[in-house]
PDB file of C-alpha atoms in Angstrom:
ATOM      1  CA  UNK N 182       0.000   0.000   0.000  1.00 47.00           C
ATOM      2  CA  UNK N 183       1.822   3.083  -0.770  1.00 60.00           C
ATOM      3  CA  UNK N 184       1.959   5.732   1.946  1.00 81.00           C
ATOM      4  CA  UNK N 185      -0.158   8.983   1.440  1.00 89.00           C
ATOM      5  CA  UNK N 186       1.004  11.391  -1.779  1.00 91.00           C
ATOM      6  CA  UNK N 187       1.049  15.055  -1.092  1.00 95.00           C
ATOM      7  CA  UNK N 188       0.802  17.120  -4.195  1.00 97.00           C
ATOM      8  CA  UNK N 189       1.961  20.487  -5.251  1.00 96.00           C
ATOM      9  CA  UNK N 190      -0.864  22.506  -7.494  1.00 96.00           C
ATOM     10  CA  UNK N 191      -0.757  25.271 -10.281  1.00 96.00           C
ATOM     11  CA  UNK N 192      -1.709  28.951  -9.739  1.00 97.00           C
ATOM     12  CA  UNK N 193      -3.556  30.157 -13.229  1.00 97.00           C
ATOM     13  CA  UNK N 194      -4.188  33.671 -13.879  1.00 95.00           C
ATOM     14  CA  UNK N 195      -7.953  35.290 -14.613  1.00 95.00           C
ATOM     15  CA  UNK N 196      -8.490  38.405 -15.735  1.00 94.00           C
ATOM     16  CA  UNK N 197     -10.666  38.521 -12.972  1.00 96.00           C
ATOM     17  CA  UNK N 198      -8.595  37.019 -10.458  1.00 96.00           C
ATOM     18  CA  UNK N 199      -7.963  38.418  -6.967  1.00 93.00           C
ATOM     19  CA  UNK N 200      -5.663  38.657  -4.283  1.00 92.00           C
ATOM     20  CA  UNK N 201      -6.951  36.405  -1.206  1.00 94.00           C
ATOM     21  CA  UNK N 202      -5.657  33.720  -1.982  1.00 95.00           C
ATOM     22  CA  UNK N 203      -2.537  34.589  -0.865  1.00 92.00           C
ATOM     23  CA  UNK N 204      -3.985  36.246   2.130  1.00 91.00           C
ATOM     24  CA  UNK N 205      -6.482  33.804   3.204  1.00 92.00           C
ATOM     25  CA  UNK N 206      -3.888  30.901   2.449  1.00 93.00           C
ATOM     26  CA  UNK N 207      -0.338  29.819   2.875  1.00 89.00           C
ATOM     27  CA  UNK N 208       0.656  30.470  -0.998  1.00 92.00           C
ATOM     28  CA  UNK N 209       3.592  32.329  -2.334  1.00 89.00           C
ATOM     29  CA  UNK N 210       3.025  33.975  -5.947  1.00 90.00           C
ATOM     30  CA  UNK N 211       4.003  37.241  -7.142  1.00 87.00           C
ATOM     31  CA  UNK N 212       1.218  37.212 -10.016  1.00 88.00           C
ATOM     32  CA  UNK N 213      -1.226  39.978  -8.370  1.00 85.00           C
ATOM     33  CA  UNK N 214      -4.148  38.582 -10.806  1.00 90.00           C
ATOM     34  CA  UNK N 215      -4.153  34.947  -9.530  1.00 96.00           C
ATOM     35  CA  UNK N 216      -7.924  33.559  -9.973  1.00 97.00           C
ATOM     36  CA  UNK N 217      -7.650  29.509  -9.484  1.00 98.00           C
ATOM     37  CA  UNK N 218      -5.365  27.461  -7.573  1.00 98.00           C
ATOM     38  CA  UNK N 219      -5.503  23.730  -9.214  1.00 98.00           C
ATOM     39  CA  UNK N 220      -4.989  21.628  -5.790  1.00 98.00           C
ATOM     40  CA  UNK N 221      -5.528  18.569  -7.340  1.00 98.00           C
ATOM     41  CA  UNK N 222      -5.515  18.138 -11.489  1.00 98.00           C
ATOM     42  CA  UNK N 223      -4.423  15.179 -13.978  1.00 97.00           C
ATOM     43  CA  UNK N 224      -4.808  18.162 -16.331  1.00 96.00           C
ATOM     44  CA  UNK N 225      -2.609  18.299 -19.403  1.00 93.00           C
ATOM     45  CA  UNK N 226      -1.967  22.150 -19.089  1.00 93.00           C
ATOM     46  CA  UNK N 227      -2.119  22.772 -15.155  1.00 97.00           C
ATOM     47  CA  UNK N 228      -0.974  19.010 -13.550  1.00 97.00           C
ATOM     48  CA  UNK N 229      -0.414  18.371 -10.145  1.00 98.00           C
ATOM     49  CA  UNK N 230       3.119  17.585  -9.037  1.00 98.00           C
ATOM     50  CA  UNK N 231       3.995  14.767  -6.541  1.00 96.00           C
ATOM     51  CA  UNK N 232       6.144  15.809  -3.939  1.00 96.00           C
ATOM     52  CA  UNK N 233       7.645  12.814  -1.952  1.00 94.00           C
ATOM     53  CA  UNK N 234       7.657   8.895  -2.114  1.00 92.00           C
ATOM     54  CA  UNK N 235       8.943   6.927  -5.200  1.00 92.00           C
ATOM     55  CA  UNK N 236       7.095   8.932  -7.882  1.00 94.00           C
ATOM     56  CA  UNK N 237       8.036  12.176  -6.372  1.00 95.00           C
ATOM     57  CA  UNK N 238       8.327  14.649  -9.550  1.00 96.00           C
ATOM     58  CA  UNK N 239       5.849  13.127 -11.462  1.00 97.00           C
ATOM     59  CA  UNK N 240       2.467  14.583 -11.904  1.00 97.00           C
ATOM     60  CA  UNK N 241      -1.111  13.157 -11.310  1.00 97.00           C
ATOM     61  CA  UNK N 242      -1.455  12.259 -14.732  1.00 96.00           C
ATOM     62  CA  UNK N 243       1.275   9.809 -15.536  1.00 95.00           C
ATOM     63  CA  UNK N 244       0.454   8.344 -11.781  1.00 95.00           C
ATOM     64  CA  UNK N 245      -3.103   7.497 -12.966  1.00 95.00           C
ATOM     65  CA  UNK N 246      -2.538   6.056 -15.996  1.00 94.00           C
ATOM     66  CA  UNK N 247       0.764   4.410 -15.655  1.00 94.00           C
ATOM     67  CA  UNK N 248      -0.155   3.068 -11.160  1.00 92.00           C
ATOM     68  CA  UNK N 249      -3.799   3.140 -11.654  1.00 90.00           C
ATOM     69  CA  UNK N 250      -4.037   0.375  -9.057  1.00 88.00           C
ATOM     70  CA  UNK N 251      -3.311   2.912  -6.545  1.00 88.00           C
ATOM     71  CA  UNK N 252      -6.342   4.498  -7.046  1.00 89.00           C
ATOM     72  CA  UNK N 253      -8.735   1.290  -5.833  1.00 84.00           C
ATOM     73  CA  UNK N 254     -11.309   0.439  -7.934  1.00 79.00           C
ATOM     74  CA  UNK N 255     -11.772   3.169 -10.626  1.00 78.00           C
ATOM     75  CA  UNK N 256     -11.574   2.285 -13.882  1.00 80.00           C
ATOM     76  CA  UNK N 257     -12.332   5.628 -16.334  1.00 86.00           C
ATOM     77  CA  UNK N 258      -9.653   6.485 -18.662  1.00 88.00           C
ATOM     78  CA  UNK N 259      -8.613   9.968 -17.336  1.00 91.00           C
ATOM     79  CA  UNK N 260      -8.266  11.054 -13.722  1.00 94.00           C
ATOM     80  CA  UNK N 261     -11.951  12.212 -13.396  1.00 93.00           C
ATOM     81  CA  UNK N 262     -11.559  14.938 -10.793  1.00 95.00           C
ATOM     82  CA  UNK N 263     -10.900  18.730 -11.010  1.00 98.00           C
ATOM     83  CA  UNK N 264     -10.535  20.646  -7.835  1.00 98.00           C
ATOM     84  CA  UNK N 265      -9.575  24.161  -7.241  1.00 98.00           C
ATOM     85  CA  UNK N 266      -9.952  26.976  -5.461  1.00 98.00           C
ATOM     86  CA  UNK N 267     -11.432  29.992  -7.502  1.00 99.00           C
ATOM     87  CA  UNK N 268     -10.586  33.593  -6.266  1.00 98.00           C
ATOM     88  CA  UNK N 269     -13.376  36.312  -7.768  1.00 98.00           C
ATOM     89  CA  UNK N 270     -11.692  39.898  -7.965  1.00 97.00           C
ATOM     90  CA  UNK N 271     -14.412  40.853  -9.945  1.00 97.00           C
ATOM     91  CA  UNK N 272     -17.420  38.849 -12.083  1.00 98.00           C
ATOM     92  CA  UNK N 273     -16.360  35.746 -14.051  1.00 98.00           C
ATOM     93  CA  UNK N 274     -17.941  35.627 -17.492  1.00 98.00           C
ATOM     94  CA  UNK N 275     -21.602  34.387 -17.793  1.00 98.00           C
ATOM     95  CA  UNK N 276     -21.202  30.866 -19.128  1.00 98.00           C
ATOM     96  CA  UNK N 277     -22.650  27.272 -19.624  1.00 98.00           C
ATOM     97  CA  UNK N 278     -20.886  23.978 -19.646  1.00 98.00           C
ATOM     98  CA  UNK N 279     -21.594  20.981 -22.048  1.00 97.00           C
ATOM     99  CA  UNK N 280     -22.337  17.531 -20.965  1.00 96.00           C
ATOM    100  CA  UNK N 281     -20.843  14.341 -22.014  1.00 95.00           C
ATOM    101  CA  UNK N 282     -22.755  13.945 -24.810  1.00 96.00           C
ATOM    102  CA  UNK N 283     -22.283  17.231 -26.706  1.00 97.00           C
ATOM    103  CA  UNK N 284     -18.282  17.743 -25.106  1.00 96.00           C
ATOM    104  CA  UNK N 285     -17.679  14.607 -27.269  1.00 95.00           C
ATOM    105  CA  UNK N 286     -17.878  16.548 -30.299  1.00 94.00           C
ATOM    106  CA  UNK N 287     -14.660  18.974 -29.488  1.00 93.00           C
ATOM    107  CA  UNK N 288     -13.173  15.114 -27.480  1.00 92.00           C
ATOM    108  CA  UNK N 289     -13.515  16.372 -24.070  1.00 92.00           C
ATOM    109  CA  UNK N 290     -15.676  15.305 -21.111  1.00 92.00           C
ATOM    110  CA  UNK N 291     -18.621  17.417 -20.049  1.00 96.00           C
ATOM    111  CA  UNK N 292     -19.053  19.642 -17.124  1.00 96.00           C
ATOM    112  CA  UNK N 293     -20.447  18.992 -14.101  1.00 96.00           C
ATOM    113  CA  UNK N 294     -19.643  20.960 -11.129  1.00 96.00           C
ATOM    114  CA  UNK N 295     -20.324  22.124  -7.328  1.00 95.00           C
ATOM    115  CA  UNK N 296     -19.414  24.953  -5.435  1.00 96.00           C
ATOM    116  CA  UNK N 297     -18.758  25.788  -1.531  1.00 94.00           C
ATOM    117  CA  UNK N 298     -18.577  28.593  -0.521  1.00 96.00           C
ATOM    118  CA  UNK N 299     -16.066  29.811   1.631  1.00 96.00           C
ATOM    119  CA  UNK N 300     -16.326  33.813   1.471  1.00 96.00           C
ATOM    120  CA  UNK N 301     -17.385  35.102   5.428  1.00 94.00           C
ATOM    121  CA  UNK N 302     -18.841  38.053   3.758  1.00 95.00           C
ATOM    122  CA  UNK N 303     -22.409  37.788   1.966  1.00 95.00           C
ATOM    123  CA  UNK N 304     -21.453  37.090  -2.009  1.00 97.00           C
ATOM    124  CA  UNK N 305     -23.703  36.452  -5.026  1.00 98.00           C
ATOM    125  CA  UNK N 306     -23.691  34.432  -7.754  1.00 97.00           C
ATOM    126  CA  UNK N 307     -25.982  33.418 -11.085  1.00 97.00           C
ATOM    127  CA  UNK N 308     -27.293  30.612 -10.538  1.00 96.00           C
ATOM    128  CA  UNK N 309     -29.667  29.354 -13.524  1.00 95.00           C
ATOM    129  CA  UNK N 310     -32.220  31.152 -15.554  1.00 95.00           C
ATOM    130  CA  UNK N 311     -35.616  32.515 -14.230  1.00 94.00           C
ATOM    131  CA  UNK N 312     -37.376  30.444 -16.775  1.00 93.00           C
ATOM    132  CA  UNK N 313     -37.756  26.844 -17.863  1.00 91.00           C
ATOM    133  CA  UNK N 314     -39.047  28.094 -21.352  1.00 94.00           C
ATOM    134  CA  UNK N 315     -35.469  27.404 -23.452  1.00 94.00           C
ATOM    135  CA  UNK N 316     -37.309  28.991 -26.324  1.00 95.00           C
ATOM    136  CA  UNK N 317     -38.271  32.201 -24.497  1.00 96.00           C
ATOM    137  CA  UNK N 318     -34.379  31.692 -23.091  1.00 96.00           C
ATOM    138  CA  UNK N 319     -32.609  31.852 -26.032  1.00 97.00           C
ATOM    139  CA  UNK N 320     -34.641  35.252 -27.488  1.00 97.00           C
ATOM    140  CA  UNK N 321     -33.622  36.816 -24.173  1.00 97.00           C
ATOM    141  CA  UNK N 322     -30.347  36.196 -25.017  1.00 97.00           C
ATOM    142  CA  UNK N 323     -30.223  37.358 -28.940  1.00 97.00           C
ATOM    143  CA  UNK N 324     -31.745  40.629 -26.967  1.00 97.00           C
ATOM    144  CA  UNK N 325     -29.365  40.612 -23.906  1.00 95.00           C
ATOM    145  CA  UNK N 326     -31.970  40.875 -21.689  1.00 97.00           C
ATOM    146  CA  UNK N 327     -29.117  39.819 -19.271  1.00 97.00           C
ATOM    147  CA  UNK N 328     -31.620  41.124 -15.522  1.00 96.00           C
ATOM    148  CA  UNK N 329     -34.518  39.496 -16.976  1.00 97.00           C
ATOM    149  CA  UNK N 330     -32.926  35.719 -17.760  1.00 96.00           C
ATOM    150  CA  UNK N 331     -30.338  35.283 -15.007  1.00 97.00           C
ATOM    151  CA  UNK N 332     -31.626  34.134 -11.669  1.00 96.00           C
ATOM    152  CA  UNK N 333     -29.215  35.265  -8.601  1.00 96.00           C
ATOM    153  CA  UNK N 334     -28.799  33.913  -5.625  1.00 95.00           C
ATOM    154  CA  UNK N 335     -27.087  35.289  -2.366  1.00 95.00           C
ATOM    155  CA  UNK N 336     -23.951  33.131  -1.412  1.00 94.00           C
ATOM    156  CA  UNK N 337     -21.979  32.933   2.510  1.00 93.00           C
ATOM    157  CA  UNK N 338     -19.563  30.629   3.806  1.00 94.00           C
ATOM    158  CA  UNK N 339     -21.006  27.211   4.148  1.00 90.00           C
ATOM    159  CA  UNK N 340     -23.717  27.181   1.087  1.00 92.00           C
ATOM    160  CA  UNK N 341     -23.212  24.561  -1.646  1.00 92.00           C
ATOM    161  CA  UNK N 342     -24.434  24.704  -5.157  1.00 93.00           C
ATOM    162  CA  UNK N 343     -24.875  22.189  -7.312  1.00 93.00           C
ATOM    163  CA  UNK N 344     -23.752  23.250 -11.101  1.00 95.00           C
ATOM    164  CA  UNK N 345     -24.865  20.226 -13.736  1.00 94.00           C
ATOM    165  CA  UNK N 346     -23.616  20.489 -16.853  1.00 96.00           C
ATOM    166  CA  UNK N 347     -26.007  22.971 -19.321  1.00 97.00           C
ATOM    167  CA  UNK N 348     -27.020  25.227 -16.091  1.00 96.00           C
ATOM    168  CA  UNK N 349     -26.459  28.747 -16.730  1.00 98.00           C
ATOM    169  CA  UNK N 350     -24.122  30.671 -14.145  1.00 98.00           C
ATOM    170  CA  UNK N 351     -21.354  32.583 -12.968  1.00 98.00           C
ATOM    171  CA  UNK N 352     -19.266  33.064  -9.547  1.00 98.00           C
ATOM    172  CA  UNK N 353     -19.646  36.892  -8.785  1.00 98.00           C
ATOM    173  CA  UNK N 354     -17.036  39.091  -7.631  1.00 98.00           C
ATOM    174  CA  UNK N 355     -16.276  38.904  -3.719  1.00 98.00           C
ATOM    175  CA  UNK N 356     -16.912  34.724  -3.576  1.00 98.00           C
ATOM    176  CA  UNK N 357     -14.209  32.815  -2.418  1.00 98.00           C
ATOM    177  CA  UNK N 358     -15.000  29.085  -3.515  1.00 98.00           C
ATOM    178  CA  UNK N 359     -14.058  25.407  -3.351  1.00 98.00           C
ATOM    179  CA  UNK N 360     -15.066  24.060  -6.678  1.00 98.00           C
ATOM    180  CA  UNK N 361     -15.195  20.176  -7.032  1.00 98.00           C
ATOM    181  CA  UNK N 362     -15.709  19.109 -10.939  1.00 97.00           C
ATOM    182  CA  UNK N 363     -15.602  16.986 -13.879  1.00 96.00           C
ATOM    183  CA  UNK N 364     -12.088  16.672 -15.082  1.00 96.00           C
ATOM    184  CA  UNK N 365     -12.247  18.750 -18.336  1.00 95.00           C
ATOM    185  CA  UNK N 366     -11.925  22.606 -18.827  1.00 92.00           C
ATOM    186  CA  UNK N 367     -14.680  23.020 -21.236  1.00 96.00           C
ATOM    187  CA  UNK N 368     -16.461  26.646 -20.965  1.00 97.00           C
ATOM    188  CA  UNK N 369     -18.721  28.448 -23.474  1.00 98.00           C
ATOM    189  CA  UNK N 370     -18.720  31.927 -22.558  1.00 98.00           C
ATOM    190  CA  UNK N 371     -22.319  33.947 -23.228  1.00 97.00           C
ATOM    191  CA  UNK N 372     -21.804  37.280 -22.047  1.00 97.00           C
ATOM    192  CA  UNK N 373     -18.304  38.864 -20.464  1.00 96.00           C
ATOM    193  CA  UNK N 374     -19.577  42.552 -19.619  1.00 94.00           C
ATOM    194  CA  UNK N 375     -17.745  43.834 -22.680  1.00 92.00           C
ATOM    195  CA  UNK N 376     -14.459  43.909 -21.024  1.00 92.00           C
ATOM    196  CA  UNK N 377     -10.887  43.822 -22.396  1.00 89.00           C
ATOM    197  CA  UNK N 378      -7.522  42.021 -21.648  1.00 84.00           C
ATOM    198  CA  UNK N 379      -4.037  43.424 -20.506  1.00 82.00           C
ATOM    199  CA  UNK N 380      -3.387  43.573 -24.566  1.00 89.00           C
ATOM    200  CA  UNK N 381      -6.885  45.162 -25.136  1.00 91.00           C
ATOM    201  CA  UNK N 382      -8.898  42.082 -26.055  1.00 92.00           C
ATOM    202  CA  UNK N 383     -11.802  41.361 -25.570  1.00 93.00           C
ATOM    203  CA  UNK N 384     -12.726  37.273 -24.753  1.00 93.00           C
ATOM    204  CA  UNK N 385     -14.193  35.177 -26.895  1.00 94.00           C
ATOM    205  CA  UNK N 386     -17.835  34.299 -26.800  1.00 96.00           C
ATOM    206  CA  UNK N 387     -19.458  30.971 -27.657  1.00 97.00           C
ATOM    207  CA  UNK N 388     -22.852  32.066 -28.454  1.00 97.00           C
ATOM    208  CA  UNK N 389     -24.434  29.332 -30.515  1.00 97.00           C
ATOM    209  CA  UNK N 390     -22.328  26.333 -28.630  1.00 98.00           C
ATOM    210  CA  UNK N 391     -23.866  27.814 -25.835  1.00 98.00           C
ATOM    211  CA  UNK N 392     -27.201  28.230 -26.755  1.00 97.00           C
ATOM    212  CA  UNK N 393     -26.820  24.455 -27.791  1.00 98.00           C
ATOM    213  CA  UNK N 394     -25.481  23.742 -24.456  1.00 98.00           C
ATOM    214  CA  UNK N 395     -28.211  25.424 -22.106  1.00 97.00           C
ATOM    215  CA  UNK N 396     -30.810  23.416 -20.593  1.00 92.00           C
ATOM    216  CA  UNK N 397     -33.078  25.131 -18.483  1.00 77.00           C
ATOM    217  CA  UNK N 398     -32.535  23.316 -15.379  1.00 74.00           C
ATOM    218  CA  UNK N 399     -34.880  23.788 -12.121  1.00 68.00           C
ATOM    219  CA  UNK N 400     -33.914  26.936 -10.694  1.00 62.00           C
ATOM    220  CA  UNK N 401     -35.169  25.525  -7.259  1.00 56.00           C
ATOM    221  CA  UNK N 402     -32.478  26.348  -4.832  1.00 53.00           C
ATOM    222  CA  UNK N 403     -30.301  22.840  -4.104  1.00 58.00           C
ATOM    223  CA  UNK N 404     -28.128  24.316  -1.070  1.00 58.00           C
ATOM    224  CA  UNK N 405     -28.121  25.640   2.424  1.00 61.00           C
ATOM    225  CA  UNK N 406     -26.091  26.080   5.160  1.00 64.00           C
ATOM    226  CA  UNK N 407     -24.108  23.228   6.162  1.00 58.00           C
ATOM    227  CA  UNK N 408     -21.940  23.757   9.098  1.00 60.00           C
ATOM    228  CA  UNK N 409     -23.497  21.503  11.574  1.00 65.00           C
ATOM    229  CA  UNK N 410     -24.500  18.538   8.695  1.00 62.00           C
ATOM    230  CA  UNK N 411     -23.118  15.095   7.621  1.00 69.00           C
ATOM    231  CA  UNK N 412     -24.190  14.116   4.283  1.00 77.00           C
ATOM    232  CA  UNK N 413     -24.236  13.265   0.734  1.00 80.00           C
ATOM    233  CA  UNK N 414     -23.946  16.471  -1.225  1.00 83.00           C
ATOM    234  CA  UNK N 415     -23.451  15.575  -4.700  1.00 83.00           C
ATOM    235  CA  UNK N 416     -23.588  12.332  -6.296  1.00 85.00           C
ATOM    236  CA  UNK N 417     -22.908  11.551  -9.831  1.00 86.00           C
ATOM    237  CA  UNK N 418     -20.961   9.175 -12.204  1.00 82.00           C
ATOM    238  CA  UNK N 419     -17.694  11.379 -11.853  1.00 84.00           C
ATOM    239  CA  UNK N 420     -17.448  12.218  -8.308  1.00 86.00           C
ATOM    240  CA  UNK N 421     -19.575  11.918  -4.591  1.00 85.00           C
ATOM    241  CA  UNK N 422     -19.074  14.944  -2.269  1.00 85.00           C
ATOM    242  CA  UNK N 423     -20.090  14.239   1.218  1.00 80.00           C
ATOM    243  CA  UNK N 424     -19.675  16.868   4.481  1.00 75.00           C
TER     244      UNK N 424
END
């Protein structure tokens, strides 16, 4: 049985990234736009380093396919697990994420994710639409009708959202936020508040993959606070999150 791995993770850079976590953690980076720490990724662009035992250098992703009996039972392809922690300096774009089916097209997985929240002071997020008509959805968005589609939700340390793949949302500035996920980095951005890059760029947008992408999910609220709770969060093919 080989002894417990600790791993070394990748900082990545948002143009919306803040600055806490370096002050709310024990990091070291000099980047003062840091959004997402990658704590634990098989990733191809951001891996995970191992820092001690016999396969100390390596990175998640050769471990799991080259030792995969030192994960137990699991038997999918590619390390299925994304976790990070996401840092909002100001709003992330307003996006959707595709699911298995539809992510096959560009060879990825889909997207499912779920959020806690970890910010002591009262954020927000969007969180869905604020109808279940996709028709009526997808005029709002030819027409930007941005306050009238997107459904927001207050957010504090200790809520948990669940994020399926094709729900409309977007982590608003002020969260601080342990995001669990499907291992794949597949976003189609809908709106991005018109904003430019260091170079004077503005983002990409993936309008019609979006509007492919969107299901209009129940916008019924599936958190609340869970200091004082044991149980099963989230529970899907990909990953089981328990408290």
């Amino acid at each position: 049985m080989e002894k417990v791995l600790f791993l070394k993770g990748e900082f990545v850079e948002k143009i919306w990234g803040g600055k806490r976590l370096k002050k709310d953690f024990p990091y070291q980076f000099e980047s003062e736009n840091i959004g997402e720490y990658w704590a634990i990724s098989a990733m191809k662009d951001f891996p995970s380093k191992i820092l001690n035992g016999k396969y100390k250098g390596e990175n998640l992703g050769f471990l799991y396919k080259n030792h995969k009996e030192i994960f137990g039972n699991e038997k999918k392809e590619k390390f299925p697990l994304l976790i990070k922690l996401i840092d909002a300096g100001d709003d992330l774009s307003i996006q959707v994420h595709p699911d298995d089916d539809m992510a096959k097209k560009e060879n990825s997985y889909g997207k499912s994710e779920c959020w806690y929240i970890l910010n002591e002071d009262e954020a927000s997020i969007i969180y869905g639409l604020k109808t279940d008509d996709k028709n009526k959805a997808l005029k709002m968005i030819d027409n930007k009708k941005w306050e009238e589609l997107l459904n927001v939700e207050k957010s504090i340390k200790g809520d948990f959202f669940k994020v399926p793949a094709g729900m409309v949302h977007a982590i608003k500035k002020g969260s601080l936020i342990l995001e669990i996920q499907q291992a794949s980095d597949l976003t189609y951005r809908l709106y991005d508040y018109d904003r430019v890059d260091k170079n004077g760029n503005k983002r990409d947008l993936h309008l019609e993959k979006s509007k492919e992408a969107i299901k209009c999910l129940d916008t019924e609220k599936t958190h609340e606070n869970l200091e004082e709770k044991m149980e099963i969060l989230y529970d899907n093919e990909y990953f089981t999150v328990k408290k």
